[in-house]
Amino acid sequence: MKNSVLPSKTLARLISYLRCLQDLRTEGIQKISSEELSQRAGTKAAQLRKDFSYLGEFGVRGVGYNTQNLIEQISTRLGLNINRSAAIVGMGKLGPALLNYKGFPEHGFKIQAAFDKDSKKVGQKVGGIVIRDSSELVKTLKENPVDIGIIATPAEAAQSVANKLIKSGIKAILNFAPAILEVPDGVHLRQVDLSSELQILAFYLQKDEEAKERN
Amino acid sequence: MKNSVLPSKTLARLISYLRCLQDLRTEGIQKISSEELSQRAGTKAAQLRKDFSYLGEFGVRGVGYNTQNLIEQISTRLGLNINRSAAIVGMGKLGPALLNYKGFPEHGFKIQAAFDKDSKKVGQKVGGIVIRDSSELVKTLKENPVDIGIIATPAEAAQSVANKLIKSGIKAILNFAPAILEVPDGVHLRQVDLSSELQILAFYLQKDEEAKERN
DNA sequence: GGTTGTGAAGTAATTCACAGCG
DNA sequence: CGCTGTGAATTACTTCACAACC
């Protein structure tokens, strides 16, 4: 076990192994080899073993890994056994969909607050949560802090919302707005850009079409 | 200019430069240096120049880049000047939000069909599109092909939906279901996993908390 | 025997640093 | 002179291949 930092790609894969392991548990499978688990996760056995090696030694040579034990080890070491709270800002189309997304609670994330600046939406309930006015964001989140802020506003509003979230003391932001945000050191930022995902696919389609033409 | 393949990270960054450039155009800024543009995109100048070098030489030494020209060059070479069509499968919470997402049409993506297997939803209209029965998916998309299939179903259904999309002839899939999909060679797949994004943030939060405890 | 864990080797991506050119 | 474009150096990630171990 190296005690160096986790490469970010390793982190992403560990999370996907975790998901596969949870499926395995559901299927009642108690032990698995690096070969088989890596296949389910869409990677290679050596990659998987190397990934695990950043966290520790969890397997038994000649045998494989114990499903339940691996789940516990990985989730503990990644800090995913702790429940986390979040707030969503922006109650257009995407915000409410995220609020109702059942994958979040399943993975221990509880949406605790929702904000929008549209006074027509403020006061309404979505998924059991009352939408508050964005102007109350800093005050509300200072009184009732959350771990993660989720931005689902239009691009124009995203930076100012991020600033407010940071002011409230938030240290992690997931941004769905198609805008590049500036955040101070110590604040973690992840960007999900729906249009760029399609653009990436569009690029590969065009590449294929070009290749076909050449033949 | 290397004529080798684009590294996938370079592709992602090129798309983000493109977005910044479009903002610049809106602001009426006609020329920009690698230094400034890279800052806006959240990367380094050398990185940006290297990224561009995979596509060609677009700048003027001693001066910088012409905004409009760069936009045209990048979007042409990435094939993003062509409009693309898509179909969404799964009309739970996320599907309709995606159907209404205005970023898609803005970037030349037209959602052309929507499917759900719930007979209560079939026939209803969302965002100007009639929801069809998933059982008609292959037939419908063979008659009216689309470029990209978007999966917004629960994890359990994702693989079988993917199989149907592939059967219909689709070569690009964007999957929002938290499931690892098997697709044949030649079919491009991108995965957006909302929960893992939060899990990644949760990991970094825990790391910070541990570090703080040690001090 | 069979599978893990891991240094070593190989490959890919990033950053440096400067020649080249307007 | 100023800024781009790019080989060379560096750093990060992946794969190999085998010793270690049950």
Short mmCIF file of C-alpha atoms (C1' of nucleotides) in Angstrom, two decimals:
data_model
loop_
_atom_site.label_atom_id
_atom_site.label_comp_id
_atom_site.label_asym_id
_atom_site.label_seq_id
_atom_site.Cartn_x
_atom_site.Cartn_y
_atom_site.Cartn_z
CA MET A 1 0.00 0.00 0.00
CA LYS A 2 1.33 3.34 -1.09
CA ASN A 3 0.29 6.04 1.25
CA SER A 4 0.57 8.66 -1.45
CA VAL A 5 -2.43 10.52 -2.78
CA LEU A 6 -5.12 8.78 -4.78
CA PRO A 7 -4.91 9.52 -8.50
CA SER A 8 -8.21 11.08 -9.46
CA LYS A 9 -8.96 8.41 -12.02
CA THR A 10 -8.38 5.76 -9.40
CA LEU A 11 -10.90 7.49 -7.16
CA ALA A 12 -13.50 7.47 -9.91
CA ARG A 13 -12.90 3.78 -10.56
CA LEU A 14 -13.02 2.86 -6.89
CA ILE A 15 -16.47 4.37 -6.77
CA SER A 16 -17.52 2.30 -9.74
CA TYR A 17 -16.11 -0.88 -8.17
CA LEU A 18 -18.15 -0.03 -5.13
CA ARG A 19 -21.28 0.14 -7.20
CA CYS A 20 -20.53 -3.25 -8.78
CA LEU A 21 -19.85 -4.75 -5.37
CA GLN A 22 -23.18 -3.52 -4.09
CA ASP A 23 -24.84 -5.20 -7.05
CA LEU A 24 -22.92 -8.39 -6.26
CA ARG A 25 -24.08 -8.26 -2.67
CA THR A 26 -27.64 -7.91 -3.86
CA GLU A 27 -27.12 -10.96 -6.06
CA GLY A 28 -25.83 -12.80 -3.01
CA ILE A 29 -22.31 -13.29 -4.38
CA GLN A 30 -19.85 -13.34 -1.49
CA LYS A 31 -16.47 -13.60 -3.14
CA ILE A 32 -15.01 -12.41 -6.40
CA SER A 33 -11.67 -12.26 -8.21
CA SER A 34 -10.00 -9.14 -9.54
CA GLU A 35 -10.51 -10.59 -13.00
CA GLU A 36 -14.26 -10.89 -12.71
CA LEU A 37 -14.90 -7.69 -10.79
CA SER A 38 -12.78 -5.66 -13.18
CA GLN A 39 -14.78 -7.04 -16.07
CA ARG A 40 -18.03 -5.95 -14.49
CA ALA A 41 -16.61 -2.50 -13.91
CA GLY A 42 -15.33 -2.24 -17.45
CA THR A 43 -11.61 -2.23 -16.72
CA LYS A 44 -8.62 -4.59 -16.39
CA ALA A 45 -7.69 -6.84 -13.49
CA ALA A 46 -4.24 -5.30 -13.05
CA GLN A 47 -5.76 -1.87 -13.01
CA LEU A 48 -8.21 -2.87 -10.33
CA ARG A 49 -5.55 -4.43 -8.13
CA LYS A 50 -3.36 -1.37 -8.51
CA ASP A 51 -6.33 0.82 -7.65
CA PHE A 52 -7.03 -1.15 -4.49
CA SER A 53 -3.37 -1.03 -3.54
CA TYR A 54 -3.68 2.71 -2.91
CA LEU A 55 -6.08 1.98 -0.08
CA GLY A 56 -4.65 -1.20 1.40
CA GLU A 57 -4.59 -4.96 1.00
CA PHE A 58 -8.05 -6.39 0.95
CA GLY A 59 -7.74 -9.67 -0.90
CA VAL A 60 -6.66 -13.19 -0.13
CA ARG A 61 -4.06 -14.59 -2.51
CA GLY A 62 -5.28 -17.62 -4.38
CA VAL A 63 -8.84 -16.83 -3.42
CA GLY A 64 -10.02 -13.33 -4.24
CA TYR A 65 -11.96 -10.66 -2.41
CA ASN A 66 -14.82 -10.88 0.03
CA THR A 67 -17.63 -8.76 -1.31
CA GLN A 68 -18.97 -7.44 1.97
CA ASN A 69 -15.54 -6.78 3.39
CA LEU A 70 -14.43 -4.92 0.27
CA ILE A 71 -17.52 -2.73 0.35
CA GLU A 72 -16.82 -1.79 3.93
CA GLN A 73 -13.13 -1.17 3.38
CA ILE A 74 -13.55 0.97 0.31
CA SER A 75 -16.43 3.02 1.58
CA THR A 76 -14.74 3.65 4.91
CA ARG A 77 -11.46 4.70 3.36
CA LEU A 78 -13.16 6.94 0.83
CA GLY A 79 -15.30 8.48 3.55
CA LEU A 80 -18.48 7.31 1.87
CA ASN A 81 -19.90 5.71 4.97
CA ILE A 82 -20.68 9.15 6.36
CA ASN A 83 -24.02 10.67 5.33
CA ARG A 84 -23.77 14.07 3.71
CA SER A 85 -26.20 16.91 3.27
CA ALA A 86 -26.64 19.13 0.25
CA ALA A 87 -28.51 22.17 -0.95
CA ILE A 88 -29.70 22.75 -4.50
CA VAL A 89 -29.84 26.21 -6.01
CA GLY A 90 -32.00 26.77 -9.07
CA MET A 91 -35.42 25.21 -9.39
CA GLY A 92 -35.86 25.34 -13.15
CA LYS A 93 -36.15 21.98 -14.87
CA LEU A 94 -33.01 20.30 -13.65
CA GLY A 95 -33.10 21.35 -9.99
CA PRO A 96 -36.36 19.59 -9.17
CA ALA A 97 -35.21 16.51 -11.09
CA LEU A 98 -32.11 16.39 -8.92
CA LEU A 99 -34.15 16.98 -5.79
CA ASN A 100 -36.17 13.90 -6.62
CA TYR A 101 -33.25 11.83 -7.84
CA LYS A 102 -33.40 8.68 -5.79
CA GLY A 103 -29.76 7.82 -6.29
CA PHE A 104 -28.75 10.60 -3.90
CA PRO A 105 -30.48 9.31 -0.76
CA GLU A 106 -29.50 5.76 -1.72
CA HIS A 107 -25.87 6.82 -1.48
CA GLY A 108 -26.28 8.72 1.74
CA PHE A 109 -26.83 12.20 0.37
CA LYS A 110 -29.73 14.13 1.81
CA ILE A 111 -30.97 17.26 0.07
CA GLN A 112 -31.68 19.62 2.89
CA ALA A 113 -32.54 22.89 1.23
CA ALA A 114 -33.60 24.27 -2.14
CA PHE A 115 -33.37 27.82 -3.41
CA ASP A 116 -34.64 29.84 -6.34
CA LYS A 117 -34.76 33.54 -7.00
CA ASP A 118 -38.15 33.41 -8.71
CA SER A 119 -40.71 34.63 -6.17
CA LYS A 120 -43.39 32.55 -7.87
CA LYS A 121 -41.49 29.40 -6.97
CA VAL A 122 -40.48 30.44 -3.48
CA GLY A 123 -42.68 28.81 -0.86
CA GLN A 124 -43.69 25.93 -3.10
CA LYS A 125 -42.75 22.43 -2.09
CA VAL A 126 -40.71 20.09 -4.28
CA GLY A 127 -39.99 16.58 -3.10
CA GLY A 128 -40.92 17.47 0.44
CA ILE A 129 -38.67 20.54 0.56
CA VAL A 130 -39.84 24.15 0.66
CA ILE A 131 -38.16 26.35 -1.93
CA ARG A 132 -36.60 29.37 -0.29
CA ASP A 133 -35.61 32.68 -1.77
CA SER A 134 -32.02 32.80 -3.01
CA SER A 135 -31.55 36.03 -1.11
CA GLU A 136 -31.81 34.01 2.09
CA LEU A 137 -29.23 31.49 0.96
CA VAL A 138 -26.24 32.65 2.99
CA LYS A 139 -28.27 33.19 6.15
CA THR A 140 -30.09 29.87 5.88
CA LEU A 141 -26.96 27.84 5.19
CA LYS A 142 -25.02 29.55 7.94
CA GLU A 143 -27.72 28.55 10.42
CA ASN A 144 -28.13 25.09 8.94
CA PRO A 145 -24.90 24.23 7.16
CA VAL A 146 -24.77 21.61 4.45
CA ASP A 147 -21.77 19.75 3.09
CA ILE A 148 -22.32 20.22 -0.61
CA GLY A 149 -23.88 22.91 -2.78
CA ILE A 150 -25.43 21.96 -6.09
CA ILE A 151 -25.82 24.67 -8.70
CA ALA A 152 -28.59 24.14 -11.24
CA THR A 153 -29.12 27.72 -12.36
CA PRO A 154 -28.57 29.28 -15.78
CA ALA A 155 -24.93 30.01 -16.62
CA GLU A 156 -25.26 33.72 -15.94
CA ALA A 157 -26.19 33.20 -12.30
CA ALA A 158 -23.74 30.43 -11.54
CA GLN A 159 -20.75 32.45 -10.35
CA SER A 160 -22.77 34.65 -8.04
CA VAL A 161 -24.51 31.62 -6.59
CA ALA A 162 -21.14 29.96 -6.09
CA ASN A 163 -19.91 33.06 -4.27
CA LYS A 164 -22.88 32.92 -1.94
CA LEU A 165 -22.40 29.24 -1.28
CA ILE A 166 -18.78 29.85 -0.44
CA LYS A 167 -19.75 32.74 1.80
CA SER A 168 -22.04 30.40 3.68
CA GLY A 169 -19.03 28.19 4.38
CA ILE A 170 -19.55 25.42 1.85
CA LYS A 171 -16.43 23.48 0.86
CA ALA A 172 -17.76 21.42 -2.04
CA ILE A 173 -19.75 22.46 -5.08
CA LEU A 174 -21.27 20.45 -7.90
CA ASN A 175 -22.01 22.73 -10.81
CA PHE A 176 -24.46 21.85 -13.58
CA ALA A 177 -24.49 25.32 -15.12
CA PRO A 178 -22.46 25.60 -18.32
CA ALA A 179 -20.08 28.15 -16.83
CA ILE A 180 -16.51 27.90 -15.60
CA LEU A 181 -16.46 28.90 -11.97
CA GLU A 182 -13.74 30.52 -9.91
CA VAL A 183 -13.47 29.13 -6.42
CA PRO A 184 -10.85 29.80 -3.74
CA ASP A 185 -8.34 27.17 -2.67
CA GLY A 186 -9.89 24.73 -0.29
CA VAL A 187 -13.24 24.67 -2.06
CA HIS A 188 -13.77 21.56 -4.17
CA LEU A 189 -15.54 21.97 -7.45
CA ARG A 190 -16.93 19.47 -9.89
CA GLN A 191 -18.47 20.34 -13.16
CA VAL A 192 -21.14 18.36 -14.99
CA ASP A 193 -21.75 19.77 -18.40
CA LEU A 194 -24.60 18.09 -20.21
CA SER A 195 -24.09 19.79 -23.56
CA SER A 196 -20.40 19.01 -23.69
CA GLU A 197 -21.15 15.35 -23.20
CA LEU A 198 -23.24 15.45 -26.35
CA GLN A 199 -20.58 17.48 -28.11
CA ILE A 200 -17.98 14.88 -27.27
CA LEU A 201 -20.19 12.19 -28.78
CA ALA A 202 -20.82 14.40 -31.80
CA PHE A 203 -17.07 14.66 -32.36
CA TYR A 204 -16.63 10.90 -32.43
CA LEU A 205 -19.59 10.52 -34.77
CA GLN A 206 -18.08 12.98 -37.17
CA LYS A 207 -14.72 11.22 -36.99
CA ASP A 208 -16.40 7.94 -37.94
CA GLU A 209 -18.25 9.58 -40.79
CA GLU A 210 -15.01 11.04 -42.12
CA ALA A 211 -13.28 7.68 -41.84
CA LYS A 212 -16.11 6.00 -43.72
CA GLU A 213 -15.89 8.52 -46.53
CA ARG A 214 -12.22 7.83 -46.99
CA ASN A 215 -12.87 4.14 -47.70
CA MET B 1 0.26 20.29 -35.95
CA LYS B 2 0.36 16.66 -35.07
CA ASN B 3 -2.09 14.72 -37.11
CA SER B 4 -2.34 12.04 -34.44
CA VAL B 5 -5.51 11.40 -32.49
CA LEU B 6 -6.90 13.92 -30.05
CA PRO B 7 -6.29 12.96 -26.43
CA SER B 8 -9.69 12.72 -24.82
CA LYS B 9 -8.87 15.36 -22.24
CA THR B 10 -7.80 17.70 -25.00
CA LEU B 11 -11.16 17.19 -26.67
CA ALA B 12 -12.99 18.07 -23.46
CA ARG B 13 -10.90 21.19 -23.04
CA LEU B 14 -11.35 22.28 -26.65
CA ILE B 15 -15.07 22.21 -26.04
CA SER B 16 -14.67 24.39 -23.00
CA TYR B 17 -12.47 26.87 -24.88
CA LEU B 18 -15.22 27.00 -27.46
CA ARG B 19 -17.72 27.96 -24.80
CA CYS B 20 -15.44 30.70 -23.49
CA LEU B 21 -14.90 32.00 -27.00
CA GLN B 22 -18.62 32.19 -27.57
CA ASP B 23 -18.92 34.25 -24.39
CA LEU B 24 -16.12 36.49 -25.63
CA ARG B 25 -17.88 37.00 -28.92
CA THR B 26 -21.03 37.96 -27.05
CA GLU B 27 -18.95 40.46 -25.10
CA GLY B 28 -17.65 41.82 -28.39
CA ILE B 29 -14.03 40.85 -27.72
CA GLN B 30 -12.33 40.09 -31.03
CA LYS B 31 -8.86 38.97 -30.07
CA ILE B 32 -7.38 37.15 -27.12
CA SER B 33 -4.07 35.66 -26.00
CA SER B 34 -3.51 32.08 -24.92
CA GLU B 35 -2.77 33.43 -21.46
CA GLU B 36 -6.11 35.15 -21.03
CA LEU B 37 -8.25 32.54 -22.73
CA SER B 38 -6.68 29.73 -20.74
CA GLN B 39 -7.41 31.62 -17.56
CA ARG B 40 -11.06 31.94 -18.45
CA ALA B 41 -11.20 28.25 -19.22
CA GLY B 42 -9.49 27.35 -15.99
CA THR B 43 -6.28 25.94 -17.40
CA LYS B 44 -2.73 26.98 -18.35
CA ALA B 45 -1.57 28.85 -21.43
CA ALA B 46 0.88 26.15 -22.49
CA GLN B 47 -1.83 23.56 -22.15
CA LEU B 48 -4.16 25.55 -24.35
CA ARG B 49 -1.57 26.10 -27.05
CA LYS B 50 -0.70 22.42 -27.01
CA ASP B 51 -4.38 21.57 -27.25
CA PHE B 52 -4.85 23.82 -30.26
CA SER B 53 -1.76 22.36 -31.89
CA TYR B 54 -3.60 19.07 -32.36
CA LEU B 55 -6.02 20.81 -34.71
CA GLY B 56 -3.79 23.28 -36.48
CA GLU B 57 -2.22 26.71 -36.21
CA PHE B 58 -4.81 29.34 -35.53
CA GLY B 59 -2.91 32.14 -33.84
CA VAL B 60 -0.73 35.02 -34.92
CA ARG B 61 2.62 35.21 -33.12
CA GLY B 62 3.06 38.36 -31.17
CA VAL B 63 -0.69 39.04 -31.36
CA GLY B 64 -2.94 36.20 -30.22
CA TYR B 65 -6.06 34.57 -31.58
CA ASN B 66 -9.02 36.00 -33.43
CA THR B 67 -12.14 35.05 -31.52
CA GLN B 68 -14.47 34.50 -34.44
CA ASN B 69 -11.90 32.65 -36.48
CA LEU B 70 -11.04 30.35 -33.59
CA ILE B 71 -14.67 29.52 -33.01
CA GLU B 72 -15.10 28.56 -36.63
CA GLN B 73 -11.88 26.57 -36.80
CA ILE B 74 -12.51 24.59 -33.64
CA SER B 75 -16.15 23.85 -34.26
CA THR B 76 -15.51 22.79 -37.83
CA ARG B 77 -12.64 20.51 -36.94
CA LEU B 78 -14.55 18.96 -34.08
CA GLY B 79 -17.60 18.49 -36.26
CA LEU B 80 -19.71 20.66 -33.98
CA ASN B 81 -21.04 22.81 -36.77
CA ILE B 82 -23.33 19.98 -37.84
CA ASN B 83 -26.70 19.75 -36.10
CA ARG B 84 -27.43 16.43 -34.45
CA SER B 85 -30.59 14.69 -33.39
CA ALA B 86 -31.21 12.66 -30.27
CA ALA B 87 -33.79 10.49 -28.58
CA ILE B 88 -34.35 10.24 -24.84
CA VAL B 89 -35.45 7.01 -23.20
CA GLY B 90 -36.97 7.18 -19.73
CA MET B 91 -39.43 9.88 -18.80
CA GLY B 92 -39.09 9.79 -15.02
CA LYS B 93 -37.76 12.95 -13.42
CA LEU B 94 -34.54 13.36 -15.32
CA GLY B 95 -35.77 12.58 -18.82
CA PRO B 96 -38.24 15.46 -19.03
CA ALA B 97 -35.68 17.83 -17.52
CA LEU B 98 -33.25 16.86 -20.28
CA LEU B 99 -35.97 17.21 -22.89
CA ASN B 100 -36.49 20.78 -21.79
CA TYR B 101 -32.81 21.58 -21.29
CA LYS B 102 -32.21 24.63 -23.41
CA GLY B 103 -28.47 24.04 -23.66
CA PHE B 104 -29.12 21.20 -26.11
CA PRO B 105 -30.84 23.17 -28.87
CA GLU B 106 -28.42 26.04 -28.28
CA HIS B 107 -25.58 23.73 -29.22
CA GLY B 108 -27.33 22.25 -32.21
CA PHE B 109 -28.85 19.16 -30.62
CA LYS B 110 -32.48 18.49 -31.36
CA ILE B 111 -34.40 16.00 -29.28
CA GLN B 112 -36.51 14.20 -31.79
CA ALA B 113 -38.15 11.41 -29.84
CA ALA B 114 -38.93 10.38 -26.28
CA PHE B 115 -39.78 6.95 -24.95
CA ASP B 116 -41.07 5.43 -21.74
CA LYS B 117 -42.41 2.01 -20.93
CA ASP B 118 -45.09 3.31 -18.56
CA SER B 119 -48.37 3.23 -20.48
CA LYS B 120 -49.68 6.08 -18.34
CA LYS B 121 -46.99 8.36 -19.71
CA VAL B 122 -47.18 7.15 -23.30
CA GLY B 123 -49.11 9.59 -25.47
CA GLN B 124 -48.47 12.55 -23.20
CA LYS B 125 -46.55 15.50 -24.52
CA VAL B 126 -43.38 16.82 -22.89
CA GLY B 127 -41.65 19.85 -24.33
CA GLY B 128 -43.58 19.51 -27.57
CA ILE B 129 -42.70 15.84 -28.03
CA VAL B 130 -45.12 12.93 -27.73
CA ILE B 131 -43.88 10.18 -25.46
CA ARG B 132 -43.92 6.84 -27.28
CA ASP B 133 -43.95 3.34 -25.89
CA SER B 134 -40.49 1.84 -25.41
CA SER B 135 -41.67 -1.25 -27.24
CA GLU B 136 -41.82 0.86 -30.41
CA LEU B 137 -38.31 2.18 -29.93
CA VAL B 138 -36.47 0.07 -32.49
CA LYS B 139 -39.15 0.46 -35.12
CA THR B 140 -39.51 4.22 -34.60
CA LEU B 141 -35.79 4.90 -34.67
CA LYS B 142 -35.24 2.70 -37.71
CA GLU B 143 -37.82 4.73 -39.59
CA ASN B 144 -36.60 8.04 -38.20
CA PRO B 145 -32.98 7.56 -37.18
CA VAL B 146 -31.33 9.84 -34.65
CA ASP B 147 -27.64 10.39 -34.02
CA ILE B 148 -27.52 9.99 -30.26
CA GLY B 149 -29.51 7.99 -27.72
CA ILE B 150 -29.88 9.33 -24.20
CA ILE B 151 -30.68 6.84 -21.46
CA ALA B 152 -32.46 8.26 -18.42
CA THR B 153 -34.05 5.09 -17.09
CA PRO B 154 -33.41 3.30 -13.80
CA ALA B 155 -30.22 1.23 -13.69
CA GLU B 156 -32.05 -2.07 -14.15
CA ALA B 157 -33.46 -1.08 -17.52
CA ALA B 158 -30.36 0.62 -18.88
CA GLN B 159 -28.65 -2.32 -20.57
CA SER B 160 -31.78 -3.52 -22.33
CA VAL B 161 -32.53 0.00 -23.51
CA ALA B 162 -28.97 0.31 -24.76
CA ASN B 163 -29.38 -2.96 -26.67
CA LYS B 164 -32.50 -1.63 -28.34
CA LEU B 165 -30.84 1.65 -29.24
CA ILE B 166 -27.95 -0.26 -30.79
CA LYS B 167 -30.38 -2.48 -32.68
CA SER B 168 -31.97 0.63 -34.12
CA GLY B 169 -28.57 1.59 -35.51
CA ILE B 170 -27.48 4.24 -33.04
CA LYS B 171 -23.73 4.84 -32.79
CA ALA B 172 -23.58 7.14 -29.77
CA ILE B 173 -25.12 6.78 -26.34
CA LEU B 174 -25.17 9.10 -23.35
CA ASN B 175 -26.08 7.13 -20.25
CA PHE B 176 -27.38 8.74 -17.08
CA ALA B 177 -28.38 5.48 -15.43
CA PRO B 178 -25.99 4.33 -12.72
CA ALA B 179 -25.10 1.13 -14.54
CA ILE B 180 -22.02 0.06 -16.47
CA LEU B 181 -23.10 -0.71 -20.00
CA GLU B 182 -21.67 -3.14 -22.52
CA VAL B 183 -21.65 -1.81 -26.05
CA PRO B 184 -20.09 -3.29 -29.18
CA ASP B 185 -17.06 -1.74 -30.85
CA GLY B 186 -18.04 1.21 -32.95
CA VAL B 187 -20.68 2.44 -30.55
CA HIS B 188 -19.57 5.43 -28.51
CA LEU B 189 -20.65 5.57 -24.92
CA ARG B 190 -20.46 8.31 -22.34
CA GLN B 191 -21.50 7.93 -18.79
CA VAL B 192 -22.79 10.69 -16.52
CA ASP B 193 -23.15 9.48 -13.00
CA LEU B 194 -24.74 12.02 -10.72
CA SER B 195 -24.21 10.12 -7.49
CA SER B 196 -20.56 9.46 -8.14
CA GLU B 197 -19.97 13.15 -8.63
CA LEU B 198 -21.25 13.72 -5.11
CA GLN B 199 -19.24 10.76 -3.85
CA ILE B 200 -16.08 12.25 -5.31
CA LEU B 201 -16.78 15.50 -3.50
CA ALA B 202 -17.54 13.58 -0.31
CA PHE B 203 -14.14 11.91 -0.52
CA TYR B 204 -12.33 15.23 -0.72
CA LEU B 205 -14.38 16.61 2.17
CA GLN B 206 -13.43 13.67 4.32
CA LYS B 207 -9.79 14.04 3.36
CA ASP B 208 -9.87 17.67 4.50
CA GLU B 209 -11.57 16.74 7.73
CA GLU B 210 -8.93 14.12 8.44
CA ALA B 211 -6.15 16.58 7.66
CA LYS B 212 -7.69 19.12 9.99
CA GLU B 213 -7.86 16.58 12.81
CA ARG B 214 -4.18 15.82 12.47
CA ASN B 215 -3.26 19.46 13.09
"C1'" DG C 1 -2.64 -24.19 -7.97
"C1'" DG C 2 -4.46 -19.83 -8.11
"C1'" DT C 3 -4.82 -15.09 -7.20
"C1'" DT C 4 -3.16 -11.10 -5.01
"C1'" DG C 5 0.05 -7.07 -4.49
"C1'" DT C 6 3.62 -4.39 -6.48
"C1'" DG C 7 8.09 -2.88 -8.34
"C1'" DA C 8 9.59 -2.10 -13.03
"C1'" DA C 9 8.56 -0.97 -17.74
"C1'" DG C 10 5.93 1.28 -20.83
"C1'" DT C 11 2.60 4.81 -22.38
"C1'" DA C 12 0.10 9.05 -22.14
"C1'" DA C 13 -0.56 13.73 -20.67
"C1'" DT C 14 1.31 18.01 -18.92
"C1'" DT C 15 4.59 21.54 -18.35
"C1'" DC C 16 8.78 23.80 -19.56
"C1'" DA C 17 11.45 26.69 -22.25
"C1'" DC C 18 12.72 28.64 -26.23
"C1'" DA C 19 13.04 28.98 -31.34
"C1'" DG C 20 10.26 31.06 -34.82
"C1'" DC C 21 7.71 34.53 -36.64
"C1'" DG C 22 4.55 38.47 -37.21
"C1'" DC D 1 9.25 42.96 -28.82
"C1'" DG D 2 5.42 39.70 -27.78
"C1'" DC D 3 3.10 35.73 -28.25
"C1'" DT D 4 2.56 31.42 -30.63
"C1'" DG D 5 3.84 26.63 -31.68
"C1'" DT D 6 6.40 22.72 -30.35
"C1'" DG D 7 10.25 19.51 -29.30
"C1'" DA D 8 12.21 18.03 -24.89
"C1'" DA D 9 11.69 17.17 -20.01
"C1'" DT D 10 8.73 15.98 -16.59
"C1'" DT D 11 5.04 14.02 -14.32
"C1'" DA D 12 1.05 11.00 -14.08
"C1'" DC D 13 -1.17 6.89 -15.26
"C1'" DT D 14 -1.43 2.08 -17.03
"C1'" DT D 15 0.16 -2.39 -18.01
"C1'" DC D 16 3.31 -6.11 -17.39
"C1'" DA D 17 5.14 -9.84 -15.11
"C1'" DC D 18 6.33 -12.20 -11.27
"C1'" DA D 19 7.39 -12.87 -6.26
"C1'" DA D 20 4.62 -13.63 -2.27
"C1'" DC D 21 1.28 -15.95 -0.13
"C1'" DC D 22 -3.01 -18.71 1.13
#
